[in-house]
Short mmCIF file of C-alpha atoms in Angstrom, two decimals:
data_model
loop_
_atom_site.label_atom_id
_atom_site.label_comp_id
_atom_site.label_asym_id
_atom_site.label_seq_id
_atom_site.Cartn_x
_atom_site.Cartn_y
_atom_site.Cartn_z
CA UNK A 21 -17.82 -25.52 4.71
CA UNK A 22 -16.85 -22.14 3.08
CA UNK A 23 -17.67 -20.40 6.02
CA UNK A 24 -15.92 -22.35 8.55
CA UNK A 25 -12.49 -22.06 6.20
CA UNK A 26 -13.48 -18.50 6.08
CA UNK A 27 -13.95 -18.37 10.30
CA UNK A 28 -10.67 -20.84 10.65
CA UNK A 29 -8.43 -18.41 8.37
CA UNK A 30 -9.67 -14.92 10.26
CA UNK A 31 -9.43 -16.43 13.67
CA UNK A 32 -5.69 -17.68 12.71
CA UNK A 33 -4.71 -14.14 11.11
CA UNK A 34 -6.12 -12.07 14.49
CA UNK A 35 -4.73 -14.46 17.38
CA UNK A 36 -1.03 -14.19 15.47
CA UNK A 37 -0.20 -10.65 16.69
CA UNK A 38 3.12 -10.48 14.75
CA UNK A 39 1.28 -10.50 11.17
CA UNK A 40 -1.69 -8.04 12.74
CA UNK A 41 1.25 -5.92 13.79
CA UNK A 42 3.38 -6.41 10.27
CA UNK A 43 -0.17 -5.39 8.55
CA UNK A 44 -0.40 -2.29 10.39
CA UNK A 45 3.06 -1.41 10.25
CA UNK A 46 3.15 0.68 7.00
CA UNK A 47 0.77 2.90 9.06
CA UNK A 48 2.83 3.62 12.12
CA UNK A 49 5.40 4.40 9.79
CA UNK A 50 3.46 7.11 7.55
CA UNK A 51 2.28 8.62 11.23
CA UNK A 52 6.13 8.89 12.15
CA UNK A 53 7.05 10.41 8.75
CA UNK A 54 4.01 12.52 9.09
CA UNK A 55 5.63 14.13 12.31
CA UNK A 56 9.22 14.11 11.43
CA UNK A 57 8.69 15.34 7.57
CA UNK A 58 5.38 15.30 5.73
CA UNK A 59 3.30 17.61 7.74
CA UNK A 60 5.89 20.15 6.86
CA UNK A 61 6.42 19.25 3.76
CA UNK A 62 2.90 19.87 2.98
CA UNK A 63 2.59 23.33 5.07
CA UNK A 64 5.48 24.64 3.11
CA UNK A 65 4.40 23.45 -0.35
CA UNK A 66 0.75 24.62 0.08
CA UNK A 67 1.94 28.35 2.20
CA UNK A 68 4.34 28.43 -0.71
CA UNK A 69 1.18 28.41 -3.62
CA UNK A 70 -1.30 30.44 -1.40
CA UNK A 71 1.38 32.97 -0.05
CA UNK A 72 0.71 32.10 3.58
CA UNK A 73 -2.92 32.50 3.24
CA UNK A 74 -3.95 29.17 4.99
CA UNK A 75 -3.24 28.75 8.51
CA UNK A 76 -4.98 27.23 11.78
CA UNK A 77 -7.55 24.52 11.42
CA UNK A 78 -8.26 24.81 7.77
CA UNK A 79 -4.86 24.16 6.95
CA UNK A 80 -4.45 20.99 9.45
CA UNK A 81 -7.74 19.76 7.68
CA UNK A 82 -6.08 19.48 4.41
CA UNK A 83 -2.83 17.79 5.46
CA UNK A 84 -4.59 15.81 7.51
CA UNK A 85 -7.58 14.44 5.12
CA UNK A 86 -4.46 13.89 2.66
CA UNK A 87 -2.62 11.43 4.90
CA UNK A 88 -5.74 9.26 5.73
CA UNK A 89 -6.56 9.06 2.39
CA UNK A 90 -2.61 7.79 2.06
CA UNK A 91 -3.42 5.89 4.67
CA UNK A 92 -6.27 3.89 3.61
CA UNK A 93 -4.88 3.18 0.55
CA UNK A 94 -1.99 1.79 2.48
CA UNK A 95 -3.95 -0.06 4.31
CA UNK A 96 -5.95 -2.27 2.13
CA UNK A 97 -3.11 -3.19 0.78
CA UNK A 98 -0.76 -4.37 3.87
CA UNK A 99 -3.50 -5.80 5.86
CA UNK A 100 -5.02 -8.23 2.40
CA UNK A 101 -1.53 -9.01 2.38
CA UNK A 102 -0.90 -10.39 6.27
CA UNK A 103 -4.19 -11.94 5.75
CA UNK A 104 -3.08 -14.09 3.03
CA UNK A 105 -0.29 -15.15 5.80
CA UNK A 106 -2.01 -18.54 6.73
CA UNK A 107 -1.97 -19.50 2.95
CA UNK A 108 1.51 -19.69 2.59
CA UNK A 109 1.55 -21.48 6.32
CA UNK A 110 -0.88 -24.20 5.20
CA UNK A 111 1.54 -25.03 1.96
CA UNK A 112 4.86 -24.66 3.92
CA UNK A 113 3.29 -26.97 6.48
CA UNK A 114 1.81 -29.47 3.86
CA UNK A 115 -1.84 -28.60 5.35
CA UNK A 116 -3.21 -27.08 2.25
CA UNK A 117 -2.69 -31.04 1.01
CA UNK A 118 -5.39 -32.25 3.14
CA UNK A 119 -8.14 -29.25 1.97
CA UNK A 120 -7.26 -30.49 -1.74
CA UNK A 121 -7.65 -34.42 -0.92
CA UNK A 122 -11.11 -34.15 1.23
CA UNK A 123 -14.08 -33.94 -0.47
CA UNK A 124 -14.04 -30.15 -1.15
CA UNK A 125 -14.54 -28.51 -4.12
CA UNK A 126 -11.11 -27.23 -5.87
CA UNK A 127 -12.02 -23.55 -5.38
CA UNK A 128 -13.34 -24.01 -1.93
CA UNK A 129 -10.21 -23.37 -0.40
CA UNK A 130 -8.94 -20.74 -2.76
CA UNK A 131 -12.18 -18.97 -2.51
CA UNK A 132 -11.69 -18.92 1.65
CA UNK A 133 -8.64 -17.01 1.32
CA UNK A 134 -9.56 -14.84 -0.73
CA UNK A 135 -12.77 -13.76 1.08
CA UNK A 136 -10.99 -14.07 4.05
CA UNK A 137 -8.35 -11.48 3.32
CA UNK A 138 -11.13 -8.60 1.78
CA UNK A 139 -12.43 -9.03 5.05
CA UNK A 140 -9.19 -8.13 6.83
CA UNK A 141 -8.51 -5.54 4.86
CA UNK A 142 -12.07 -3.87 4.99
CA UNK A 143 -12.04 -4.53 8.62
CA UNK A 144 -8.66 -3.02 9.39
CA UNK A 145 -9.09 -0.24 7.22
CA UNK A 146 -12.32 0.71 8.76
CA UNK A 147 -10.57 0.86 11.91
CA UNK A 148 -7.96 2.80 10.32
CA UNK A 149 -10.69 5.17 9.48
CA UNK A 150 -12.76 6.14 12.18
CA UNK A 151 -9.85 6.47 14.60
CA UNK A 152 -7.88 8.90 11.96
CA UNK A 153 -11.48 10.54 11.43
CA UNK A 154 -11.66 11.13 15.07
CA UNK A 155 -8.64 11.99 15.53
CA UNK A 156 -9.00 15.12 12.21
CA UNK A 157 -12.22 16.09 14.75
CA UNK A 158 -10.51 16.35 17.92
CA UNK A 159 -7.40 17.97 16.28
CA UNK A 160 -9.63 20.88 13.51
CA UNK A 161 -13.05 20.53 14.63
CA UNK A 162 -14.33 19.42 11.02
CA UNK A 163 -16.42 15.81 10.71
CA UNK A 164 -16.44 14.00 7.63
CA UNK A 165 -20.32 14.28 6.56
CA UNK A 166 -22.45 11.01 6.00
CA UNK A 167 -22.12 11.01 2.27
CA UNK A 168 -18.55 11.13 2.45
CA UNK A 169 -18.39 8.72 4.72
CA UNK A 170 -20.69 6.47 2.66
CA UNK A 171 -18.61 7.01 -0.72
CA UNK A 172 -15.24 6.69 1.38
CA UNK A 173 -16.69 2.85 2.73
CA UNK A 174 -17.59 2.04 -0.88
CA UNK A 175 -13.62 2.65 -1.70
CA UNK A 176 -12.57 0.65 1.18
CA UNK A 177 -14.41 -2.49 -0.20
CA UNK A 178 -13.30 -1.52 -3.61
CA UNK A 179 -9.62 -1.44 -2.58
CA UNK A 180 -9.53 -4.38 -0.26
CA UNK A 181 -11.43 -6.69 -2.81
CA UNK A 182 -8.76 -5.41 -5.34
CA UNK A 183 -6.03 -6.05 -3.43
CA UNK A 184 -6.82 -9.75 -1.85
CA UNK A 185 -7.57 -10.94 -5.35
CA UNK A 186 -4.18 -9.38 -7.01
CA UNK A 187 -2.17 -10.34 -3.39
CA UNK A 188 -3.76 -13.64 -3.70
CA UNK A 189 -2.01 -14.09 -7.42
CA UNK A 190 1.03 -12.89 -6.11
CA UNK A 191 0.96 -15.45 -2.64
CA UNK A 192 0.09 -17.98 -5.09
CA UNK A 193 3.64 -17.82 -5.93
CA UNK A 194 4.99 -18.35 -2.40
CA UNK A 195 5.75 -21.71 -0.93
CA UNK A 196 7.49 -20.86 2.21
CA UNK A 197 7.45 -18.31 4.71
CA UNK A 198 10.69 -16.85 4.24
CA UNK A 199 9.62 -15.71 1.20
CA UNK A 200 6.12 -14.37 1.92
CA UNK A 201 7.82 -12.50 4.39
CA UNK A 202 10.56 -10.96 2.61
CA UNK A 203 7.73 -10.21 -0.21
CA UNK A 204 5.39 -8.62 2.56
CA UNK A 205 8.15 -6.58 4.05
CA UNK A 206 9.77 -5.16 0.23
CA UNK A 207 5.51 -4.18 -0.39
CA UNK A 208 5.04 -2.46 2.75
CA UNK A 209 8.10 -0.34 2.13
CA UNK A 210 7.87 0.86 -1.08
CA UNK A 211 3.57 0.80 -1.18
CA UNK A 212 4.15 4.24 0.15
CA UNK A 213 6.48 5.52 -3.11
CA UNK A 214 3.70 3.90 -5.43
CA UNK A 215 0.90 5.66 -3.60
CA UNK A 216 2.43 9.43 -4.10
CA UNK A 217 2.39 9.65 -0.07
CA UNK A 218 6.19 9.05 1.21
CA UNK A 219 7.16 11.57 -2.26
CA UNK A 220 4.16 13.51 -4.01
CA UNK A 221 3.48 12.55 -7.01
CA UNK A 222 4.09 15.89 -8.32
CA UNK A 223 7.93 15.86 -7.16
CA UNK A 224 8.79 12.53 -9.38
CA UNK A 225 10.16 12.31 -12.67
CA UNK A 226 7.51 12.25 -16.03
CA UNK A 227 8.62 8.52 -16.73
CA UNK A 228 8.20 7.36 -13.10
CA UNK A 229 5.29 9.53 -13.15
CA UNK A 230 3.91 7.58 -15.86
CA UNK A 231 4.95 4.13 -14.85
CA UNK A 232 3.05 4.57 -11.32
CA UNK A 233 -0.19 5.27 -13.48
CA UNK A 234 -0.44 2.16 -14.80
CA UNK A 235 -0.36 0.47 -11.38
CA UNK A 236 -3.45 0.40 -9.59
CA UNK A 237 -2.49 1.44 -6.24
CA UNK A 238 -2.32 5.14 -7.53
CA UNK A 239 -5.82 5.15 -8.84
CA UNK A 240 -7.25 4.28 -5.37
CA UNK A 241 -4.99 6.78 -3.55
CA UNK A 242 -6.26 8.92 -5.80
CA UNK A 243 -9.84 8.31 -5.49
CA UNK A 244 -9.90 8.18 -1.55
CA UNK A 245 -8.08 11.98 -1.86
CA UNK A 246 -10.72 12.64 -4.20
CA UNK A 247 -13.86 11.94 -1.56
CA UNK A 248 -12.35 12.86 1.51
CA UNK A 249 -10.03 16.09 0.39
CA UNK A 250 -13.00 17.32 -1.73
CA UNK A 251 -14.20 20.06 1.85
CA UNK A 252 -10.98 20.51 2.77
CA UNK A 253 -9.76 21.72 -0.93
CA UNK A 254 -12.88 23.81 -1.41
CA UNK A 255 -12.31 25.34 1.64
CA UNK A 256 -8.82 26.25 1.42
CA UNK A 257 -8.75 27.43 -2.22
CA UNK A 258 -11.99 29.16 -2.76
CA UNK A 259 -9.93 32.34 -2.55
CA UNK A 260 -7.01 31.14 -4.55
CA UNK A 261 -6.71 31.24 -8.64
CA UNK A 262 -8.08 27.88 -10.29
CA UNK A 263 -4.76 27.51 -11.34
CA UNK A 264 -3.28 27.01 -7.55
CA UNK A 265 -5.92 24.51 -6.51
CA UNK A 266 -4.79 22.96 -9.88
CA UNK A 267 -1.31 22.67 -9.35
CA UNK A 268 -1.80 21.50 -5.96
CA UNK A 269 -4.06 18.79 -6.94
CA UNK A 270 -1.90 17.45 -9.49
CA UNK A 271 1.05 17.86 -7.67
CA UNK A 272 0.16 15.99 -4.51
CA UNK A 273 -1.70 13.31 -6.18
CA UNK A 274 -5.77 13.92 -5.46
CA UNK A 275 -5.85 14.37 -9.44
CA UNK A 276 -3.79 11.69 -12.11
CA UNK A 277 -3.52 12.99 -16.00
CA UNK A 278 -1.90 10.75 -18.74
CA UNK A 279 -0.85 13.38 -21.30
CA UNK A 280 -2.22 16.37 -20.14
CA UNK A 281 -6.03 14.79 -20.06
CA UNK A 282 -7.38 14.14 -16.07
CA UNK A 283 -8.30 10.48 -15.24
CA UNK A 284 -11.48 10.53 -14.01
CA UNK A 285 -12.84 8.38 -11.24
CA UNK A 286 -14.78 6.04 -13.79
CA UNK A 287 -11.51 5.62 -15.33
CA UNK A 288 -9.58 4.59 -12.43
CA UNK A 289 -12.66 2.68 -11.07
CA UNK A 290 -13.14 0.36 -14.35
CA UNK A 291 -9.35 -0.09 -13.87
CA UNK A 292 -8.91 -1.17 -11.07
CA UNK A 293 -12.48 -3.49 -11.14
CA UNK A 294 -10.70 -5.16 -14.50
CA UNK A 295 -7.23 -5.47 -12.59
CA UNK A 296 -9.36 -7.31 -9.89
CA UNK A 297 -11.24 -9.68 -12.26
CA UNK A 298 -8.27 -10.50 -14.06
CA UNK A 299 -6.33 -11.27 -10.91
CA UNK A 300 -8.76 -13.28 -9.13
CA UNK A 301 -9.28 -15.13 -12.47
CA UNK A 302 -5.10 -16.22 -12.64
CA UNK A 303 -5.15 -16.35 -8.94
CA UNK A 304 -7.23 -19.33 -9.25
CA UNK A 305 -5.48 -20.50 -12.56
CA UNK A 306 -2.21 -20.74 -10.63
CA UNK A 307 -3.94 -22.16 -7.56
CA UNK A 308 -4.83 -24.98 -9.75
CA UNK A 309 -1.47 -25.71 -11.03
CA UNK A 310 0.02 -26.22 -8.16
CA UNK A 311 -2.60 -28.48 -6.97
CA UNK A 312 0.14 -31.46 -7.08
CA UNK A 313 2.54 -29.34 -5.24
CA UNK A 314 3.92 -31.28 -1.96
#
């Protein structure tokens, strides 16, 4: 029965077009602030630190691997969300009353979702990823190699199954669609500030700094820059001081400190594995609650 819940939830997200186009809407934005502002912003910043060093293919290469890493991270967030759509439908529409008097177990249902949206998102972003990846080839001429690629999937599931279990406690909340959708569209508009991609991370204030660090959204953003801006910052800074590459790295987010010490990608992973586990566990908590709710 799990699977057909599972099957009935994804076929309900994918024939609505409106939420597949709401999930994917973050992205069209970044790639229209990419054009208008960040791909300058970026050229400037980086010709700036390197004295006009970096130009051509190697430079497009960075930018480029930076805003699909933005991207992705993005991503997994805004398509877990839509996916979590036909939750909120079922209780606005009193169907979610009829899963919780059959027969079914109490977490049946629950479970569904939940599966059902890290599938969206890993699906999505996946998408997200070999059409920006083709597009970096076409555009530089560099290909991600397989072990990036590998590492890069691994963060994709990571992100997604982080995100549907800490969307999930947050839908949990939501009893019409009104409000899911004013939610979804207040997330997908300021997911971009919390990731460092809209404004660097660099360029905030210490405090905000700091306060974005304790989210996990910026830990994944920074671990997908990590793996897939790992060539394209060898390659542009091997000639530069270590300081440069530094400063860069910290400043655009590929590298999070708390105090002067780096956050290393154990860190951020344990993080955001705990954030998930603790989510999923009150997601279900606060399922439960409301299991009398008309």
């Amino acid at each position: 029965m799990l699977k057909k819940l599972i099957y009935r939830n994804s076929s309900l997200y994918f024939r609505d077009r409106t939420s597949v186009f709401f999930s994917l809407l973050s992205v069209l934005i970044v790639i229209a602030l990419y054009i208008l502002f960040l791909a300058k912003m970026q050229v400037d910043s980086v010709n700036q630190q390197t004295n006009g060093m970096l130009k051509g293919d190697d430079l497009s290469y960075l930018i480029n691997s930076w805003i699909l890493a933005g991207l992705l991270s993005i991503t997994t967030v805004t398509s877990t969300l839509g996916a979590l759509g036909t939750m909120v439908n079922d209780r606005a529409n009193r169907i979610v009353m009829d899963f919780k008097s059959s027969p079914l177990s109490a977490m049946t249902y629950p479970i569904s979702c939940v599966i059902t949206s890290f599938a969206v998102g890993a699906i999505i972003s996946v998408i997200s990823f070999v059409v920006y990846g083709a597009y970096i080839y076409f555009g530089t001429g560099y290909l991600f190699g397989i072990g990036m690629i590998l590492k890069c999937l691994g963060l994709i599931c990571l992100s997604a199954m982080m995100n549907a279990a800490f969307m999930g406690f947050l839908v949990s909340f939501f009893s019409t669609n009104s409000a899911y959708s004013s939610a979804s569209l207040i997330i997908g508009t300021v997911i971009g500030f919390i990731n460092g991609l809209y404004v660097p991370m660099g360029a905030l204030p210490e405090t905000i700094q700091s306060v974005l660090k304790c989210l996990p959204f910026g830990h994944v953003a920074s671990l997908f820059r990590r793996v897939l801006m790992q060539e394209s910052i060898d390659l542009c800074f091997k000639n530069a001081p270590v300081s440069v590459r530094e400063s860069y790295t910290h400043d655009f987010g590929v590298v999070l400190d708390w105090n002067g010490n780096e956050i290393s990608s154990y860190i951020s992973i344990t993080f955001i594995l705990i954030v998930s586990l603790v989510s999923l566990v009150l997601f279900f908590i606060n399922f439960r609650r409301k299991k009398q709710e008309i």
